[in-house]
PDB file of C-alpha atoms and ligand atoms in Angstrom:
ATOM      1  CA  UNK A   1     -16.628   2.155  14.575  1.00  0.00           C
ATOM      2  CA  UNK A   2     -13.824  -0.145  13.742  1.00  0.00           C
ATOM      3  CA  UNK A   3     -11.410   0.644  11.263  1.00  0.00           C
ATOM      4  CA  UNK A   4      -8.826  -1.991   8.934  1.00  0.00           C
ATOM      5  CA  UNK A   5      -5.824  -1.008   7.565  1.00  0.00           C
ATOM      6  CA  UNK A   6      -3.957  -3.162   5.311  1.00  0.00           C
ATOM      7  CA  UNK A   7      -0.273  -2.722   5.388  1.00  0.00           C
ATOM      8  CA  UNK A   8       2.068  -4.351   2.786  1.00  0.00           C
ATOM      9  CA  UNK A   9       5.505  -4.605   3.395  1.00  0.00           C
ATOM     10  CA  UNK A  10       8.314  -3.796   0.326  1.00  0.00           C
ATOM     11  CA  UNK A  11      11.452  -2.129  -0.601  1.00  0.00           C
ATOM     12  CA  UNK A  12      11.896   1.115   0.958  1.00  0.00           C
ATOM     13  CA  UNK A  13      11.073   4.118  -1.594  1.00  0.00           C
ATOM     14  CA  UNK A  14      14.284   5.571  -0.840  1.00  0.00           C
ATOM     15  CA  UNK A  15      16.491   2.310  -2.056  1.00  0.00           C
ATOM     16  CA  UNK A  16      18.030   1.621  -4.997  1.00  0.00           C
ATOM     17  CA  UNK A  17      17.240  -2.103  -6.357  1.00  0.00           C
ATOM     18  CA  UNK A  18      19.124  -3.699  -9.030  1.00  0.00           C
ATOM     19  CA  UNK A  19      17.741  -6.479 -11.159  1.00  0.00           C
ATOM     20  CA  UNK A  20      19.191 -10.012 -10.592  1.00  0.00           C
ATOM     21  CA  UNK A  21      21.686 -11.197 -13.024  1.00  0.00           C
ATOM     22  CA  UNK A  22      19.002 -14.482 -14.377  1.00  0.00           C
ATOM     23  CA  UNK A  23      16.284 -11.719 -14.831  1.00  0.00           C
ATOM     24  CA  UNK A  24      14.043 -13.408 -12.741  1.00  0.00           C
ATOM     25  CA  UNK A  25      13.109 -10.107 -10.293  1.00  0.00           C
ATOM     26  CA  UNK A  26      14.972  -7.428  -8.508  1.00  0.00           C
ATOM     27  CA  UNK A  27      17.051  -8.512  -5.266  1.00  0.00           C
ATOM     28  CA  UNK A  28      15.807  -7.522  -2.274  1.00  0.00           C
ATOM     29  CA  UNK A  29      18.542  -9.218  -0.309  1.00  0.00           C
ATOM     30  CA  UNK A  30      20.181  -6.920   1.899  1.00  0.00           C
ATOM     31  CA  UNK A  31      17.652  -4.081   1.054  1.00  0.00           C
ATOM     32  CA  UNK A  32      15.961  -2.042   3.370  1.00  0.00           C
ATOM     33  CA  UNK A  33      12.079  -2.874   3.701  1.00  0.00           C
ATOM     34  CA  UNK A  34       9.249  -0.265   4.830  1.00  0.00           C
ATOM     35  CA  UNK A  35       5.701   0.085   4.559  1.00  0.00           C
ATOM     36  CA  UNK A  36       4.205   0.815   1.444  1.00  0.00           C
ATOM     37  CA  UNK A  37       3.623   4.837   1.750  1.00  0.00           C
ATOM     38  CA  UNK A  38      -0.007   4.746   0.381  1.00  0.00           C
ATOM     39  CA  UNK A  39      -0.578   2.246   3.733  1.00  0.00           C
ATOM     40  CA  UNK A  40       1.340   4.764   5.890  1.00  0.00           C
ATOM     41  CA  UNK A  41      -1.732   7.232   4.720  1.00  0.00           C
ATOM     42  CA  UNK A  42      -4.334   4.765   5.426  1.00  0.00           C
ATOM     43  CA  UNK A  43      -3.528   3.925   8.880  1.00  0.00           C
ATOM     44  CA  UNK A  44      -2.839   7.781   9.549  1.00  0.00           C
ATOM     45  CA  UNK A  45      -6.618   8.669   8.362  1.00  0.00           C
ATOM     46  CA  UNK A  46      -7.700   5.342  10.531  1.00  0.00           C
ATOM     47  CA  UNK A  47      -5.789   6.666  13.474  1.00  0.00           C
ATOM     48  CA  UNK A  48      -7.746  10.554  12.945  1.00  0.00           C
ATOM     49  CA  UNK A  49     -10.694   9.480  12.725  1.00  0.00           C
ATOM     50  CA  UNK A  50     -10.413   7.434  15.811  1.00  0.00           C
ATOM     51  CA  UNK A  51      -8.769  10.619  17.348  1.00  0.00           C
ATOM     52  CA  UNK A  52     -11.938  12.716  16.628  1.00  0.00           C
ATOM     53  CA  UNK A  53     -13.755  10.514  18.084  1.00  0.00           C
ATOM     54  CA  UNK A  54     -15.487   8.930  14.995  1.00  0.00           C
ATOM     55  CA  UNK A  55     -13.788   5.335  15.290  1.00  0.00           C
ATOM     56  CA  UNK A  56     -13.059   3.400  18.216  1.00  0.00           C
ATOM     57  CA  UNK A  57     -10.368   0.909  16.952  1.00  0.00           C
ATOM     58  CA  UNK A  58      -7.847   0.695  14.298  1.00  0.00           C
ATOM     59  CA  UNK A  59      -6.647  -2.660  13.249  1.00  0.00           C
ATOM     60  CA  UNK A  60      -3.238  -2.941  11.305  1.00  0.00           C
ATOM     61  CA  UNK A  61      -3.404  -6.222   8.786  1.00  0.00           C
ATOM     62  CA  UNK A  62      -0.800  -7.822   6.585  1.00  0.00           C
ATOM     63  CA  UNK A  63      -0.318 -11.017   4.749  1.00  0.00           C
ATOM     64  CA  UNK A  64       2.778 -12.193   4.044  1.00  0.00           C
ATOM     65  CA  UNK A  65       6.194 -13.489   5.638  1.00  0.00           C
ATOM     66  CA  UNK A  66       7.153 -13.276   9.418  1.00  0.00           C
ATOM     67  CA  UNK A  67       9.213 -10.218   9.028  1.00  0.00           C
ATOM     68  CA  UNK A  68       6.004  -8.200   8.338  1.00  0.00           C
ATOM     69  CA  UNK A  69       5.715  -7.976  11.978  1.00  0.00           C
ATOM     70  CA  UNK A  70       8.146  -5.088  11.953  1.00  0.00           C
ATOM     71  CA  UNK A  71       5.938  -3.229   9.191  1.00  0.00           C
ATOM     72  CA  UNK A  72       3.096  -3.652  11.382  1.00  0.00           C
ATOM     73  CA  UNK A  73       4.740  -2.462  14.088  1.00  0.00           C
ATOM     74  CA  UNK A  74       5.301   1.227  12.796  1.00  0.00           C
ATOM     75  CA  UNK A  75       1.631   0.518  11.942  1.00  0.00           C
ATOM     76  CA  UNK A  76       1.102   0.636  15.902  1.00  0.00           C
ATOM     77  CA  UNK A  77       3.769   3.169  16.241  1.00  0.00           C
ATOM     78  CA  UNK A  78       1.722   5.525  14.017  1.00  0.00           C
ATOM     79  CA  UNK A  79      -1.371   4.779  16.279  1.00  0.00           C
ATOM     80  CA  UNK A  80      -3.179   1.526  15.437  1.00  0.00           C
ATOM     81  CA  UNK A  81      -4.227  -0.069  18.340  1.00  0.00           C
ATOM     82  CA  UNK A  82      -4.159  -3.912  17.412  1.00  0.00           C
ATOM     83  CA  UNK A  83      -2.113  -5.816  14.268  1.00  0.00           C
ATOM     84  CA  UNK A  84      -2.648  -9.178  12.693  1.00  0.00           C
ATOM     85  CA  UNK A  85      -0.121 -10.584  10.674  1.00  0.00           C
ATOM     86  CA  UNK A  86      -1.487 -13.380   8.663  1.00  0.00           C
ATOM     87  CA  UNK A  87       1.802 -15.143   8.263  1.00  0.00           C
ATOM     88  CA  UNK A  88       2.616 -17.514   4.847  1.00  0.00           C
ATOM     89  CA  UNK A  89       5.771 -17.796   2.743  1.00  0.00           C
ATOM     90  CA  UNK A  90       3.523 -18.364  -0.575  1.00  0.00           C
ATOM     91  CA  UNK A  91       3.897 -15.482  -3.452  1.00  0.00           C
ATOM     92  CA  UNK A  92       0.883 -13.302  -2.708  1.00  0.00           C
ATOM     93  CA  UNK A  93      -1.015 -11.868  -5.545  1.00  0.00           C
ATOM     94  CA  UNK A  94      -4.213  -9.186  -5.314  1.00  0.00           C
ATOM     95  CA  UNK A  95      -6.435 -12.188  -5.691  1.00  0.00           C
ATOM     96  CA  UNK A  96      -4.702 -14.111  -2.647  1.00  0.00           C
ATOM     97  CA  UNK A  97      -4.373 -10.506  -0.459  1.00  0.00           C
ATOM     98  CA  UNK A  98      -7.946 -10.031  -1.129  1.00  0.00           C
ATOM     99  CA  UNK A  99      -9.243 -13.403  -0.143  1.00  0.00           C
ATOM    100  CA  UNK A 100      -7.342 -13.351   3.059  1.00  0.00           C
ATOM    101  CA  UNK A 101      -8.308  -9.779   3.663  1.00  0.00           C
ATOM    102  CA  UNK A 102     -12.164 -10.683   2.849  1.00  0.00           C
ATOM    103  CA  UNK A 103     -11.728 -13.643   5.616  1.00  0.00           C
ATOM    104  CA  UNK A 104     -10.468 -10.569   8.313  1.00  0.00           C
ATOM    105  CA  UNK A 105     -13.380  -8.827   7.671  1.00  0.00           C
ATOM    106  CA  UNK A 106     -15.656 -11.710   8.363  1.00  0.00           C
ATOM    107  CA  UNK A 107     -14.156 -12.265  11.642  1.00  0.00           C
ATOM    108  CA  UNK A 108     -13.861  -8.468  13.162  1.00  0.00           C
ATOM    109  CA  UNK A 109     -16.600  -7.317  11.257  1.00  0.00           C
ATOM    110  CA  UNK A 110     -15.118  -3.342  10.266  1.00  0.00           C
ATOM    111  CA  UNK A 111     -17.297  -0.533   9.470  1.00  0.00           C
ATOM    112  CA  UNK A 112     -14.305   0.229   7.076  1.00  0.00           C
ATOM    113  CA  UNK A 113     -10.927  -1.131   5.523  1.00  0.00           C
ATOM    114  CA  UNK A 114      -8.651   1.231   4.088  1.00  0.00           C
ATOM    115  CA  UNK A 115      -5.819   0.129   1.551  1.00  0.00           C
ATOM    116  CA  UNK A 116      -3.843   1.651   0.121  1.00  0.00           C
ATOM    117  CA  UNK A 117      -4.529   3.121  -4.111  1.00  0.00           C
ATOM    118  CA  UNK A 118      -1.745   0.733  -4.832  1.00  0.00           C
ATOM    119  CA  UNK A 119       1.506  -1.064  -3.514  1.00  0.00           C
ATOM    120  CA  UNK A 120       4.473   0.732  -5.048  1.00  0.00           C
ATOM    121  CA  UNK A 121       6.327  -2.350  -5.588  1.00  0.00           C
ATOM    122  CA  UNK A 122       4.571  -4.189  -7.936  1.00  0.00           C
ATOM    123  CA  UNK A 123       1.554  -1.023  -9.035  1.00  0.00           C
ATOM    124  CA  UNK A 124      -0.932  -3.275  -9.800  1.00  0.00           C
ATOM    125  CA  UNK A 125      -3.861  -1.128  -7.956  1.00  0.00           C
ATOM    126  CA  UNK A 126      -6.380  -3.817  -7.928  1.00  0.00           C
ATOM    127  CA  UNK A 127      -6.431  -5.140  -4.026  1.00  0.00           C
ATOM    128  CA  UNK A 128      -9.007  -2.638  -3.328  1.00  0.00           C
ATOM    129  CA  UNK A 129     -11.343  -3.011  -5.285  1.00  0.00           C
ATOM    130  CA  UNK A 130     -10.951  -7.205  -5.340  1.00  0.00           C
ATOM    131  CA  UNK A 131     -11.960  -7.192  -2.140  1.00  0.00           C
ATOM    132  CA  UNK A 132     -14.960  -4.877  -2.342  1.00  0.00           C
ATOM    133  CA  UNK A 133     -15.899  -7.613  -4.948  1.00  0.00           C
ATOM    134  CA  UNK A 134     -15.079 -10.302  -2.646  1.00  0.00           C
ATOM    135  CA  UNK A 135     -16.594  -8.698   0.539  1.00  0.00           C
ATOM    136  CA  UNK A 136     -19.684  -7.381  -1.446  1.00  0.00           C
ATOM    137  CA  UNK A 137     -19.131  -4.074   0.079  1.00  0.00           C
ATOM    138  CA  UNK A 138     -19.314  -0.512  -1.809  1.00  0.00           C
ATOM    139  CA  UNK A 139     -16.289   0.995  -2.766  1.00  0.00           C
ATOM    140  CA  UNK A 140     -14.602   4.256  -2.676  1.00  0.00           C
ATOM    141  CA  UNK A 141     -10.995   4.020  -4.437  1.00  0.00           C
ATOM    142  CA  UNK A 142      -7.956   7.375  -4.938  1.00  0.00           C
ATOM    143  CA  UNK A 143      -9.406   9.197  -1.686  1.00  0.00           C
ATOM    144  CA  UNK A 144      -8.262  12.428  -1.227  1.00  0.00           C
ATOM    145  CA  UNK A 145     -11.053  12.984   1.535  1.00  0.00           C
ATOM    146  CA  UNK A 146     -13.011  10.733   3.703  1.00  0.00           C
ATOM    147  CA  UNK A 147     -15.746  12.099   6.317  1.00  0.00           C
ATOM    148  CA  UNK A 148     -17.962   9.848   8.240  1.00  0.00           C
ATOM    149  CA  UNK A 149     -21.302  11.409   9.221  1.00  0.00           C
ATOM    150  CA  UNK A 150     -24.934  10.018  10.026  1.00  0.00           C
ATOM    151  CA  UNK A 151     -23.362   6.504   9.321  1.00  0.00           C
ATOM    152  CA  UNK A 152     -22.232   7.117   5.901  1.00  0.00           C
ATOM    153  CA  UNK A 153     -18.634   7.939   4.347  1.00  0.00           C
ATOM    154  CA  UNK A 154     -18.580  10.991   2.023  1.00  0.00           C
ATOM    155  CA  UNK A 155     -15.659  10.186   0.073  1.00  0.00           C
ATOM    156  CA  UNK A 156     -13.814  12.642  -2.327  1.00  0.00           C
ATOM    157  CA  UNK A 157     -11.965  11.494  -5.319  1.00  0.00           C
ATOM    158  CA  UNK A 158      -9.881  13.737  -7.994  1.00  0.00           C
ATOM    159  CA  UNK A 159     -11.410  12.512 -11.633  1.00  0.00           C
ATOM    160  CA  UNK A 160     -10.039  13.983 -15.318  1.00  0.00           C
ATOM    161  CA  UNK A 161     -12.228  16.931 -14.677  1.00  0.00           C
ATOM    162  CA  UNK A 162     -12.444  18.006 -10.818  1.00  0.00           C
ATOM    163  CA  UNK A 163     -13.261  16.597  -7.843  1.00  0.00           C
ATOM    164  CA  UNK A 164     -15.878  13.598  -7.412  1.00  0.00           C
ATOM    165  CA  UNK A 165     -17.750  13.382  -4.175  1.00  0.00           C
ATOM    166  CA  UNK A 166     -18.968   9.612  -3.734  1.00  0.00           C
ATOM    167  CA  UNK A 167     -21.288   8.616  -0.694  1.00  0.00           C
ATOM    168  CA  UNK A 168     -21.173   5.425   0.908  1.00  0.00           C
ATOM    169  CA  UNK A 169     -22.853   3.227   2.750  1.00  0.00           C
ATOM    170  CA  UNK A 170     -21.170   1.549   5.838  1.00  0.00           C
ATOM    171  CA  UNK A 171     -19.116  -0.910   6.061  1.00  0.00           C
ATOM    172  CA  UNK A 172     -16.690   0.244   3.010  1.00  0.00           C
ATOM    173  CA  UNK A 173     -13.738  -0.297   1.267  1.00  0.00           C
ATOM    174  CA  UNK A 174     -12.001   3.023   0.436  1.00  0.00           C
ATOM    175  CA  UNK A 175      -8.395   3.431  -1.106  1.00  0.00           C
ATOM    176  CA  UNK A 176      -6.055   6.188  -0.611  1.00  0.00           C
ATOM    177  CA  UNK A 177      -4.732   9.024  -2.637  1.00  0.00           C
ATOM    178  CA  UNK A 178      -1.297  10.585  -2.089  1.00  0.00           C
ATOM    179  CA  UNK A 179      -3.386  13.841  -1.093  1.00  0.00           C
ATOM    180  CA  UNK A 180      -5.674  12.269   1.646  1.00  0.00           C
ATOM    181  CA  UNK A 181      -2.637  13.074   4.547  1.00  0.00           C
ATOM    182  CA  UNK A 182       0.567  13.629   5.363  1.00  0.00           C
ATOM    183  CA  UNK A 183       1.758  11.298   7.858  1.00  0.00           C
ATOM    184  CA  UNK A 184       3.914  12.676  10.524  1.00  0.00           C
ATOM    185  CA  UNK A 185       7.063  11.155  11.879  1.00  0.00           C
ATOM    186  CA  UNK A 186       7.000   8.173  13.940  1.00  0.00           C
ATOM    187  CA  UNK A 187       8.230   9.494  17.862  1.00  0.00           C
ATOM    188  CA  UNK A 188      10.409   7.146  19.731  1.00  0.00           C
ATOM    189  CA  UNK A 189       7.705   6.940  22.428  1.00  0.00           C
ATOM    190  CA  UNK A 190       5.325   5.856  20.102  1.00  0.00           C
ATOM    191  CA  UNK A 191       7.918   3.425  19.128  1.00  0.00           C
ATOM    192  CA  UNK A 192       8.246   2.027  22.243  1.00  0.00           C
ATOM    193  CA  UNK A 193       4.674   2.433  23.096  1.00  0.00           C
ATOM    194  CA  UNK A 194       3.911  -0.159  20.023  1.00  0.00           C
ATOM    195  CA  UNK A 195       6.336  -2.952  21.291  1.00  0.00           C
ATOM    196  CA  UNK A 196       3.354  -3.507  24.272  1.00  0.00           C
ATOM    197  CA  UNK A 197       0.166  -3.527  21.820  1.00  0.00           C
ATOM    198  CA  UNK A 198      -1.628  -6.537  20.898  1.00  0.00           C
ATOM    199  CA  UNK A 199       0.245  -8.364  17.754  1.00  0.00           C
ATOM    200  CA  UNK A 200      -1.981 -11.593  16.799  1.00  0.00           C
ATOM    201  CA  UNK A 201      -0.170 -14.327  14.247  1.00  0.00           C
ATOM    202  CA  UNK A 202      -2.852 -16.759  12.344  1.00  0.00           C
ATOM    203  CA  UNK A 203      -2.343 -18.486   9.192  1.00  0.00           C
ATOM    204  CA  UNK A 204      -4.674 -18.622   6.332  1.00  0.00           C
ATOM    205  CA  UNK A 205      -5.485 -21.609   7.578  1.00  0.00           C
ATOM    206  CA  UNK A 206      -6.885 -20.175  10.841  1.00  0.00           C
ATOM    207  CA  UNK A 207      -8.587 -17.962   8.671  1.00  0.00           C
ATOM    208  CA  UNK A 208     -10.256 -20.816   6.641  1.00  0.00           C
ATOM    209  CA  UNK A 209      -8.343 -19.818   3.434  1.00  0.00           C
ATOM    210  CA  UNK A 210      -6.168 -22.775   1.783  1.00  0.00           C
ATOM    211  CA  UNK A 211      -3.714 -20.405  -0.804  1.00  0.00           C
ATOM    212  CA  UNK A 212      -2.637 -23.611  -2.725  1.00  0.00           C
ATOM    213  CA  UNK A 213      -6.038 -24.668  -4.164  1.00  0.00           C
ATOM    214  CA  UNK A 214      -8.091 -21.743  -3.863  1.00  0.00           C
ATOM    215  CA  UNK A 215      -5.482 -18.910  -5.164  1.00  0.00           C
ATOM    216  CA  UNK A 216      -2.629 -19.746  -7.174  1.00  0.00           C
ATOM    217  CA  UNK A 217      -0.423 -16.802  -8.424  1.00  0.00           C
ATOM    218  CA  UNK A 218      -1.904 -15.757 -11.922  1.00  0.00           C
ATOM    219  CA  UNK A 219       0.500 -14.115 -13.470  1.00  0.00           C
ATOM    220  CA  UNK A 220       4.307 -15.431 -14.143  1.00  0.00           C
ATOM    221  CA  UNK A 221       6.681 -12.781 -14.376  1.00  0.00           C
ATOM    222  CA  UNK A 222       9.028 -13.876 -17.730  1.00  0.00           C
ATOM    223  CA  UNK A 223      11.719 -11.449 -17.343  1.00  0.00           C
ATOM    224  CA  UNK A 224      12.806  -8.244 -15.634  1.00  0.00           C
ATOM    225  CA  UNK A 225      15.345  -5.696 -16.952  1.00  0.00           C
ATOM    226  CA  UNK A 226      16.869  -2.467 -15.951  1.00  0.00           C
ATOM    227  CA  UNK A 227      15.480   0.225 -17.461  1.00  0.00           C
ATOM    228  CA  UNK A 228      18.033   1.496 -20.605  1.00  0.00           C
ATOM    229  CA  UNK A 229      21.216   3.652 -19.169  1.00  0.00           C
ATOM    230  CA  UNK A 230      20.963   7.367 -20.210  1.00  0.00           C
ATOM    231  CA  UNK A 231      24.243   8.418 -22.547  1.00  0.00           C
ATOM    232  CA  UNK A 232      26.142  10.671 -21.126  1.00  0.00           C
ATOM    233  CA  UNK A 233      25.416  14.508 -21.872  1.00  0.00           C
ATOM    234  CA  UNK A 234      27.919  16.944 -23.347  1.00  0.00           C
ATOM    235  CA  UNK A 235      29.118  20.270 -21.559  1.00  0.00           C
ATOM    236  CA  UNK A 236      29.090  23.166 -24.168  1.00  0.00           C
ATOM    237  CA  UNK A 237      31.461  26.189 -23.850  1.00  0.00           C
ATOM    238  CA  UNK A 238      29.250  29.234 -24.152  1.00  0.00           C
ATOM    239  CA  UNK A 239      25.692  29.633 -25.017  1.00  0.00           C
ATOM    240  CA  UNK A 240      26.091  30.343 -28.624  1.00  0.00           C
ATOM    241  CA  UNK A 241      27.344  27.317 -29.077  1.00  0.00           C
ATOM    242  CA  UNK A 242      24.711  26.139 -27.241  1.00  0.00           C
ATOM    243  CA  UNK A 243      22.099  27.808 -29.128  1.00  0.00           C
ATOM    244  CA  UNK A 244      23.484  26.632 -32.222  1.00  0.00           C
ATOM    245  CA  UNK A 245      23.542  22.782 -31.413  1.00  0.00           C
ATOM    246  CA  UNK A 246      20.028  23.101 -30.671  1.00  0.00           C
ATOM    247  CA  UNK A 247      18.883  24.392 -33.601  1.00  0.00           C
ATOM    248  CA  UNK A 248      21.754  21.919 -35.484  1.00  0.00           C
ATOM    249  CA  UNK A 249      21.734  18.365 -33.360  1.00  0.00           C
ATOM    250  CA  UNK A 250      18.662  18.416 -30.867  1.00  0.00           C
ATOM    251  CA  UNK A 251      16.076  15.863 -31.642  1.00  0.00           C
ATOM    252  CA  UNK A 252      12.487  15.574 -30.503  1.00  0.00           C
ATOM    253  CA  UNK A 253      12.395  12.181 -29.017  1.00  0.00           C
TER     254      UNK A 253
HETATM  255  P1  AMP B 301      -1.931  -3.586  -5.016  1.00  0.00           P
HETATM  256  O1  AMP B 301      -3.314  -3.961  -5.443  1.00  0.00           O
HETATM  257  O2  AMP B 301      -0.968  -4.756  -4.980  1.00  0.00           O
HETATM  258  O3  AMP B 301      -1.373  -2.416  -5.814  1.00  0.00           O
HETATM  259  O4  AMP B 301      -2.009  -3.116  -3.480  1.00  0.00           O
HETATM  260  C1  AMP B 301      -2.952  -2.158  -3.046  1.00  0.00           C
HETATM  261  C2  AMP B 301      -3.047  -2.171  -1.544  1.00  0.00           C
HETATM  262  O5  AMP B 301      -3.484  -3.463  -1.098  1.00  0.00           O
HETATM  263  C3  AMP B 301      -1.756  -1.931  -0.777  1.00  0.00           C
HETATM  264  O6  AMP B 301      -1.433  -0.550  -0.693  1.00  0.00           O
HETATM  265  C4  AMP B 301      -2.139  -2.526   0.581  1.00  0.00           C
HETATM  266  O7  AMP B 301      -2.977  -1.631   1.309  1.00  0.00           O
HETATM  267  C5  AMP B 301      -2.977  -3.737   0.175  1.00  0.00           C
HETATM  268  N1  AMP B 301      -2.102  -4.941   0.133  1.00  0.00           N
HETATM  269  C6  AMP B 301      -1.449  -5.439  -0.941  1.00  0.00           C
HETATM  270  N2  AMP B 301      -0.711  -6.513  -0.588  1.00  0.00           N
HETATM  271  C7  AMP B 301      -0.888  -6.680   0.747  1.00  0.00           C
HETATM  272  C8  AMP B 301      -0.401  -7.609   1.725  1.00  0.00           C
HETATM  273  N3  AMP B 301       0.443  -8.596   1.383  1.00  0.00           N
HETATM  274  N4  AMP B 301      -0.830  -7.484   2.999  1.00  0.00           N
HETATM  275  C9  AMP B 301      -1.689  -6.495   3.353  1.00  0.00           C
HETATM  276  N5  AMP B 301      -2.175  -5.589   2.491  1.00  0.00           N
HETATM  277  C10 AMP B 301      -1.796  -5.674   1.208  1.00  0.00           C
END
């Protein structure tokens, strides 16, 4: 069983980003970049199931500019065994991603991809399940649980009131919930073990995808703005007084 895992690469979770002064997006100049965590999950389940024997190769993909390379190399660090970075300088959107993920899957022909629920950059959640449209393959998104068994994927999902059990048939798309693992840290010999693995570069051309006439960017972004300062609070004395500003001054918001 072969296994996808589709790795975007964005600001790190732990960085602070500031919005440019023209409002046109937030300035990642300078600013650490990382894997998006919810891809860190996927390739961790791809990487257990191959290490209990149920897959046989995990494959590390990622669209986007030649620096992604180092995002899919903690890919292989975490235990995927081959990466291809489809390389392009256009503005990706889910419908671009998708298209150039669907054209992967034609040529290595998966029994699953895993992506993650969505990229914490942008939150858009919708790469998923474009390309199970795309790909015409079933779809299992928010996994908190996957099992493979008898060739099918028993997926578990948390819904408003439990726990939803979907199964699917092979080949899949599934999408991953915070709960599904917890990766563990990357090990400096797995570091340097992923320098030597396989890292292919193909553009979408290679691919058969043409981004300019197929799949323009959608959606314009008109203006971004930091979210609104919060005033500075006031230190009270003793708790009368603070007991008595509450009941005086304290609004419900
Ligand atoms: P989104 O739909 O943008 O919220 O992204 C959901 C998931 O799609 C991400 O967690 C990744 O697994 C995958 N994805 C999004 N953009 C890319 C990209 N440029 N390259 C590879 N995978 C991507």
């Amino acid at each position: 069983m072969k296994i996808i895992g589709a790795i975007k690469r964005l600001v790190d979770y732990n960085m602070k980003v500031h919005v440019k002064s023209d409002g046109s997006g937030v300035d990642i100049a300078n600013v650490k970049m990382s894997m998006d965590p919810f891809d860190g999950i996927a390739v961790e389940e791809a990487v257990r199931l191959r290490e209990a024997g149920v897959a046989t190769e995990v494959i590390a993909v990622s669209a986007g500019a030649a620096q992604c390379q180092e995002t899919l190399r903690t890919a292989l660090a975490i235990g995927a065994d081959r990466a291809i970075l489809i390389e392009t300088g256009e503005e990706l959107q889910p419908p671009a991603v998708a298209k150039l993920l669907k054209a992967v899957i034609d040529r290595e022909q998966p029994d699953l991809a895993i992506l993650g629920k969505q990229a914490i950059d942008d939150d858009v959640n919708q790469t998923g399940q474009m390309l199970a449209a795309l790909a015409g393959l079933p779809q299992a998104t928010f996994a908190s649980k996957v099992l493979v068994a008898d060739g099918r994927l028993s997926v578990s999902r948390e819904v408003d009131d439990g726990t939803e059990t979907l199964s699917l048939k092979l080949p899949a798309i599934v999408t991953t919930d915070l709960r599904l693992n917890e990766p563990g840290y990357v090990t400096l010999p797995n570091i340097m073990k992923a320098t030597k693995k396989p890292l292919e570069t193909l553009k979408p051309e290679n691919l058969g995808v043409n981004l300019n006439e197929q799949i323009r960017p959608r959606l314009k972004t008109l203006k971004v703005s930091e979210p609104p300062r919060r005033a500075a609070g006031v230190k009270v004395p003793d708790v009368q007084t603070l007991v008595e500003k509450l009941k005086t001054e304290a609004k419900v918001l």
